[in-house]
Amino acid sequence: MQLLLMRHGEAEPYANSDPERPLHERGRQEVLDRALQLKEGGYVPDKLVASPYLRARQTALIVAEELQLGAPSFSEAITPAAEPEEAVAALRAIYGSVNIGLAVMHQPVISRLIYFLTGREQPMMTSDVALLEAPVIARGSCQFICTL
C-alpha cells in the first residue's frame, strides 16, 4: 500500500488551548493547493484519518472535500505527543488492506513516525505530505519515496 502522512496546514498561533488552534487562512490555501496536487498525481486515498485537534480536522475536511472522499475518521493516536508505536498500531487497524491511506497529523509525531517506519529523518513543513511504500505498517518496514 501507499501511505501518505500529511502535516496539517499552517495554524493560528494562539487559541484557548493547543487542540483548539484553527487553521490560518494561509493554511487553508496551502492545504487546498496540496489536495489539488494529490488529485493531479493520482494519490486519492481509500481512507482518511486525522488527529482530532481542530487544525488537523480542518485540514482533513478540506482534503476530503477536494478529493470527493467520505468523512474522515479521527484518532488520538496521531496527536502531537503520541508515540510512534501507538500511531503504527492505530494506522494498521484503520487501513487494513487499502491501496492508499492518508493520515493528517502534527509535529513531532509525524517526523518520529516517518523515522520509525523508514529509518529516515525527514523534516515536515505545514501541509507537506510524505509518500511511503508500506508493504506492512511496522517498524523499519516502509520505504520513503518522496515528499509532495
PDB file of C-alpha atoms in Angstrom:
ATOM      1  CA  MET A   1       0.000   0.000   0.000  1.00  0.00           C
ATOM      2  CA  GLN A   2       0.951   3.619  -0.293  1.00  0.00           C
ATOM      3  CA  LEU A   3       0.870   5.530   2.967  1.00  0.00           C
ATOM      4  CA  LEU A   4       0.544   9.317   2.830  1.00  0.00           C
ATOM      5  CA  LEU A   5       1.487  11.117   6.037  1.00  0.00           C
ATOM      6  CA  MET A   6       0.396  14.765   5.953  1.00  0.00           C
ATOM      7  CA  ARG A   7       1.172  17.547   8.377  1.00  0.00           C
ATOM      8  CA  HIS A   8      -1.774  19.891   8.951  1.00  0.00           C
ATOM      9  CA  GLY A   9      -1.835  23.340   7.342  1.00  0.00           C
ATOM     10  CA  GLU A  10      -0.469  26.471   8.983  1.00  0.00           C
ATOM     11  CA  ALA A  11      -2.439  27.193  12.149  1.00  0.00           C
ATOM     12  CA  GLU A  12      -3.244  30.333  14.082  1.00  0.00           C
ATOM     13  CA  PRO A  13      -0.544  30.905  16.717  1.00  0.00           C
ATOM     14  CA  TYR A  14      -2.939  31.237  19.644  1.00  0.00           C
ATOM     15  CA  ALA A  15      -6.164  29.729  20.959  1.00  0.00           C
ATOM     16  CA  ASN A  16      -7.585  28.788  24.351  1.00  0.00           C
ATOM     17  CA  SER A  17      -5.673  25.504  24.107  1.00  0.00           C
ATOM     18  CA  ASP A  18      -3.410  23.767  21.612  1.00  0.00           C
ATOM     19  CA  PRO A  19      -6.139  21.313  20.476  1.00  0.00           C
ATOM     20  CA  GLU A  20      -8.393  24.295  19.642  1.00  0.00           C
ATOM     21  CA  ARG A  21      -5.964  26.122  17.325  1.00  0.00           C
ATOM     22  CA  PRO A  22      -7.686  26.595  13.935  1.00  0.00           C
ATOM     23  CA  LEU A  23      -6.077  26.829  10.522  1.00  0.00           C
ATOM     24  CA  HIS A  24      -4.858  30.254   9.460  1.00  0.00           C
ATOM     25  CA  GLU A  25      -6.219  31.487   6.119  1.00  0.00           C
ATOM     26  CA  ARG A  26      -2.766  30.808   4.573  1.00  0.00           C
ATOM     27  CA  GLY A  27      -3.013  27.285   5.982  1.00  0.00           C
ATOM     28  CA  ARG A  28      -6.392  26.729   4.342  1.00  0.00           C
ATOM     29  CA  GLN A  29      -4.958  27.784   0.988  1.00  0.00           C
ATOM     30  CA  GLU A  30      -1.830  25.635   1.298  1.00  0.00           C
ATOM     31  CA  VAL A  31      -3.988  22.608   2.201  1.00  0.00           C
ATOM     32  CA  LEU A  32      -6.214  23.228  -0.805  1.00  0.00           C
ATOM     33  CA  ASP A  33      -3.131  23.518  -3.045  1.00  0.00           C
ATOM     34  CA  ARG A  34      -1.737  20.247  -1.652  1.00  0.00           C
ATOM     35  CA  ALA A  35      -5.088  18.490  -2.132  1.00  0.00           C
ATOM     36  CA  LEU A  36      -5.086  19.566  -5.788  1.00  0.00           C
ATOM     37  CA  GLN A  37      -1.534  18.246  -6.134  1.00  0.00           C
ATOM     38  CA  LEU A  38      -2.592  14.908  -4.642  1.00  0.00           C
ATOM     39  CA  LYS A  39      -5.529  14.716  -7.043  1.00  0.00           C
ATOM     40  CA  GLU A  40      -3.400  15.576 -10.091  1.00  0.00           C
ATOM     41  CA  GLY A  41      -0.792  12.992  -9.041  1.00  0.00           C
ATOM     42  CA  GLY A  42      -3.405  10.268  -8.673  1.00  0.00           C
ATOM     43  CA  TYR A  43      -2.918   9.998  -4.907  1.00  0.00           C
ATOM     44  CA  VAL A  44      -6.574   9.734  -3.903  1.00  0.00           C
ATOM     45  CA  PRO A  45      -6.794   7.776  -0.641  1.00  0.00           C
ATOM     46  CA  ASP A  46      -9.211   4.977   0.061  1.00  0.00           C
ATOM     47  CA  LYS A  47      -9.336   6.047   3.714  1.00  0.00           C
ATOM     48  CA  LEU A  48      -8.544   9.291   5.503  1.00  0.00           C
ATOM     49  CA  VAL A  49      -7.813   9.612   9.219  1.00  0.00           C
ATOM     50  CA  ALA A  50      -6.815  12.710  11.177  1.00  0.00           C
ATOM     51  CA  SER A  51      -5.887  13.823  14.627  1.00  0.00           C
ATOM     52  CA  PRO A  52      -8.927  15.194  16.482  1.00  0.00           C
ATOM     53  CA  TYR A  53      -7.156  18.544  17.042  1.00  0.00           C
ATOM     54  CA  LEU A  54      -9.045  21.319  15.238  1.00  0.00           C
ATOM     55  CA  ARG A  55      -6.339  22.238  12.707  1.00  0.00           C
ATOM     56  CA  ALA A  56      -5.917  18.586  11.658  1.00  0.00           C
ATOM     57  CA  ARG A  57      -9.695  18.073  11.412  1.00  0.00           C
ATOM     58  CA  GLN A  58      -9.995  21.209   9.259  1.00  0.00           C
ATOM     59  CA  THR A  59      -7.121  20.018   7.057  1.00  0.00           C
ATOM     60  CA  ALA A  60      -8.740  16.597   6.621  1.00  0.00           C
ATOM     61  CA  LEU A  61     -12.117  18.121   5.759  1.00  0.00           C
ATOM     62  CA  ILE A  62     -10.589  20.350   3.061  1.00  0.00           C
ATOM     63  CA  VAL A  63      -8.749  17.368   1.562  1.00  0.00           C
ATOM     64  CA  ALA A  64     -11.865  15.176   1.761  1.00  0.00           C
ATOM     65  CA  GLU A  65     -13.981  17.788   0.012  1.00  0.00           C
ATOM     66  CA  GLU A  66     -11.460  18.455  -2.746  1.00  0.00           C
ATOM     67  CA  LEU A  67     -10.827  14.750  -3.387  1.00  0.00           C
ATOM     68  CA  GLN A  68     -14.518  13.864  -3.032  1.00  0.00           C
ATOM     69  CA  LEU A  69     -13.895  11.414  -0.190  1.00  0.00           C
ATOM     70  CA  GLY A  70     -16.205  10.291   2.562  1.00  0.00           C
ATOM     71  CA  ALA A  71     -15.944  11.768   6.029  1.00  0.00           C
ATOM     72  CA  PRO A  72     -12.570  11.261   7.708  1.00  0.00           C
ATOM     73  CA  SER A  73     -12.182   9.272  10.896  1.00  0.00           C
ATOM     74  CA  PHE A  74     -10.231  10.620  13.863  1.00  0.00           C
ATOM     75  CA  SER A  75      -7.631   9.056  16.135  1.00  0.00           C
ATOM     76  CA  GLU A  76      -5.987  10.211  19.366  1.00  0.00           C
ATOM     77  CA  ALA A  77      -3.019   8.023  18.366  1.00  0.00           C
ATOM     78  CA  ILE A  78      -1.732  10.706  15.954  1.00  0.00           C
ATOM     79  CA  THR A  79      -1.886  13.783  18.189  1.00  0.00           C
ATOM     80  CA  PRO A  80       1.362  15.738  18.790  1.00  0.00           C
ATOM     81  CA  ALA A  81       2.546  13.825  21.866  1.00  0.00           C
ATOM     82  CA  ALA A  82       1.651  10.350  20.559  1.00  0.00           C
ATOM     83  CA  GLU A  83       4.338   7.695  20.425  1.00  0.00           C
ATOM     84  CA  PRO A  84       5.205   6.109  17.054  1.00  0.00           C
ATOM     85  CA  GLU A  85       4.265   2.624  18.304  1.00  0.00           C
ATOM     86  CA  GLU A  86       0.805   3.905  19.238  1.00  0.00           C
ATOM     87  CA  ALA A  87       0.389   5.579  15.822  1.00  0.00           C
ATOM     88  CA  VAL A  88       1.514   2.426  13.981  1.00  0.00           C
ATOM     89  CA  ALA A  89      -0.994   0.245  15.827  1.00  0.00           C
ATOM     90  CA  ALA A  90      -3.822   2.679  15.076  1.00  0.00           C
ATOM     91  CA  LEU A  91      -2.911   3.098  11.399  1.00  0.00           C
ATOM     92  CA  ARG A  92      -2.561  -0.657  10.918  1.00  0.00           C
ATOM     93  CA  ALA A  93      -6.054  -1.174  12.381  1.00  0.00           C
ATOM     94  CA  ILE A  94      -7.608   1.655  10.339  1.00  0.00           C
ATOM     95  CA  TYR A  95      -6.055   0.911   6.967  1.00  0.00           C
ATOM     96  CA  GLY A  96      -6.173  -2.886   6.858  1.00  0.00           C
ATOM     97  CA  SER A  97      -5.785  -3.706   3.165  1.00  0.00           C
ATOM     98  CA  VAL A  98      -6.399  -0.367   1.416  1.00  0.00           C
ATOM     99  CA  ASN A  99      -4.336   0.725  -1.587  1.00  0.00           C
ATOM    100  CA  ILE A 100      -3.745   4.306  -0.411  1.00  0.00           C
ATOM    101  CA  GLY A 101      -4.162   5.613   3.131  1.00  0.00           C
ATOM    102  CA  LEU A 102      -3.820   9.250   4.208  1.00  0.00           C
ATOM    103  CA  ALA A 103      -3.226  10.367   7.804  1.00  0.00           C
ATOM    104  CA  VAL A 104      -3.240  14.050   8.849  1.00  0.00           C
ATOM    105  CA  MET A 105      -1.175  14.747  11.941  1.00  0.00           C
ATOM    106  CA  HIS A 106       1.284  17.075  13.684  1.00  0.00           C
ATOM    107  CA  GLN A 107       4.879  17.594  14.627  1.00  0.00           C
ATOM    108  CA  PRO A 108       6.639  15.935  16.339  1.00  0.00           C
ATOM    109  CA  VAL A 109       4.699  12.688  15.852  1.00  0.00           C
ATOM    110  CA  ILE A 110       4.861  12.833  12.038  1.00  0.00           C
ATOM    111  CA  SER A 111       8.662  13.084  11.881  1.00  0.00           C
ATOM    112  CA  ARG A 112       9.066  10.475  14.611  1.00  0.00           C
ATOM    113  CA  LEU A 113       6.684   8.161  12.784  1.00  0.00           C
ATOM    114  CA  ILE A 114       8.499   8.542   9.449  1.00  0.00           C
ATOM    115  CA  TYR A 115      11.772   7.709  11.192  1.00  0.00           C
ATOM    116  CA  PHE A 116      10.197   4.728  12.980  1.00  0.00           C
ATOM    117  CA  LEU A 117       8.767   3.325   9.735  1.00  0.00           C
ATOM    118  CA  THR A 118      11.654   4.095   7.360  1.00  0.00           C
ATOM    119  CA  GLY A 119      14.798   4.937   9.355  1.00  0.00           C
ATOM    120  CA  ARG A 120      14.900   8.286   7.558  1.00  0.00           C
ATOM    121  CA  GLU A 121      14.935  11.675   9.251  1.00  0.00           C
ATOM    122  CA  GLN A 122      12.584  13.880   7.273  1.00  0.00           C
ATOM    123  CA  PRO A 123      11.674  17.491   8.087  1.00  0.00           C
ATOM    124  CA  MET A 124       7.978  18.165   7.510  1.00  0.00           C
ATOM    125  CA  MET A 125       6.671  21.678   6.957  1.00  0.00           C
ATOM    126  CA  THR A 126       2.984  22.526   7.241  1.00  0.00           C
ATOM    127  CA  SER A 127       0.909  20.791   4.550  1.00  0.00           C
ATOM    128  CA  ASP A 128       3.825  18.575   3.479  1.00  0.00           C
ATOM    129  CA  VAL A 129       2.924  15.004   2.570  1.00  0.00           C
ATOM    130  CA  ALA A 130       5.385  12.130   2.890  1.00  0.00           C
ATOM    131  CA  LEU A 131       4.749   9.264   0.479  1.00  0.00           C
ATOM    132  CA  LEU A 132       5.778   5.865   1.837  1.00  0.00           C
ATOM    133  CA  GLU A 133       5.594   2.454   0.229  1.00  0.00           C
ATOM    134  CA  ALA A 134       4.254   0.275   3.028  1.00  0.00           C
ATOM    135  CA  PRO A 135       4.032  -3.472   2.401  1.00  0.00           C
ATOM    136  CA  VAL A 136       3.093  -3.562   6.106  1.00  0.00           C
ATOM    137  CA  ILE A 137       2.843  -0.752   8.631  1.00  0.00           C
ATOM    138  CA  ALA A 138       5.588  -1.738  11.055  1.00  0.00           C
ATOM    139  CA  ARG A 139       8.935  -0.508  12.357  1.00  0.00           C
ATOM    140  CA  GLY A 140      11.507  -0.326   9.559  1.00  0.00           C
ATOM    141  CA  SER A 141       9.188  -1.931   7.001  1.00  0.00           C
ATOM    142  CA  CYS A 142       8.408   1.086   4.812  1.00  0.00           C
ATOM    143  CA  GLN A 143      10.327   2.836   2.059  1.00  0.00           C
ATOM    144  CA  PHE A 144      10.360   6.630   1.898  1.00  0.00           C
ATOM    145  CA  ILE A 145       9.546   7.642  -1.691  1.00  0.00           C
ATOM    146  CA  CYS A 146       9.281  11.455  -1.619  1.00  0.00           C
ATOM    147  CA  THR A 147       7.548  14.471  -0.139  1.00  0.00           C
ATOM    148  CA  LEU A 148       4.707  16.067  -2.049  1.00  0.00           C
TER     149      LEU A 148
END
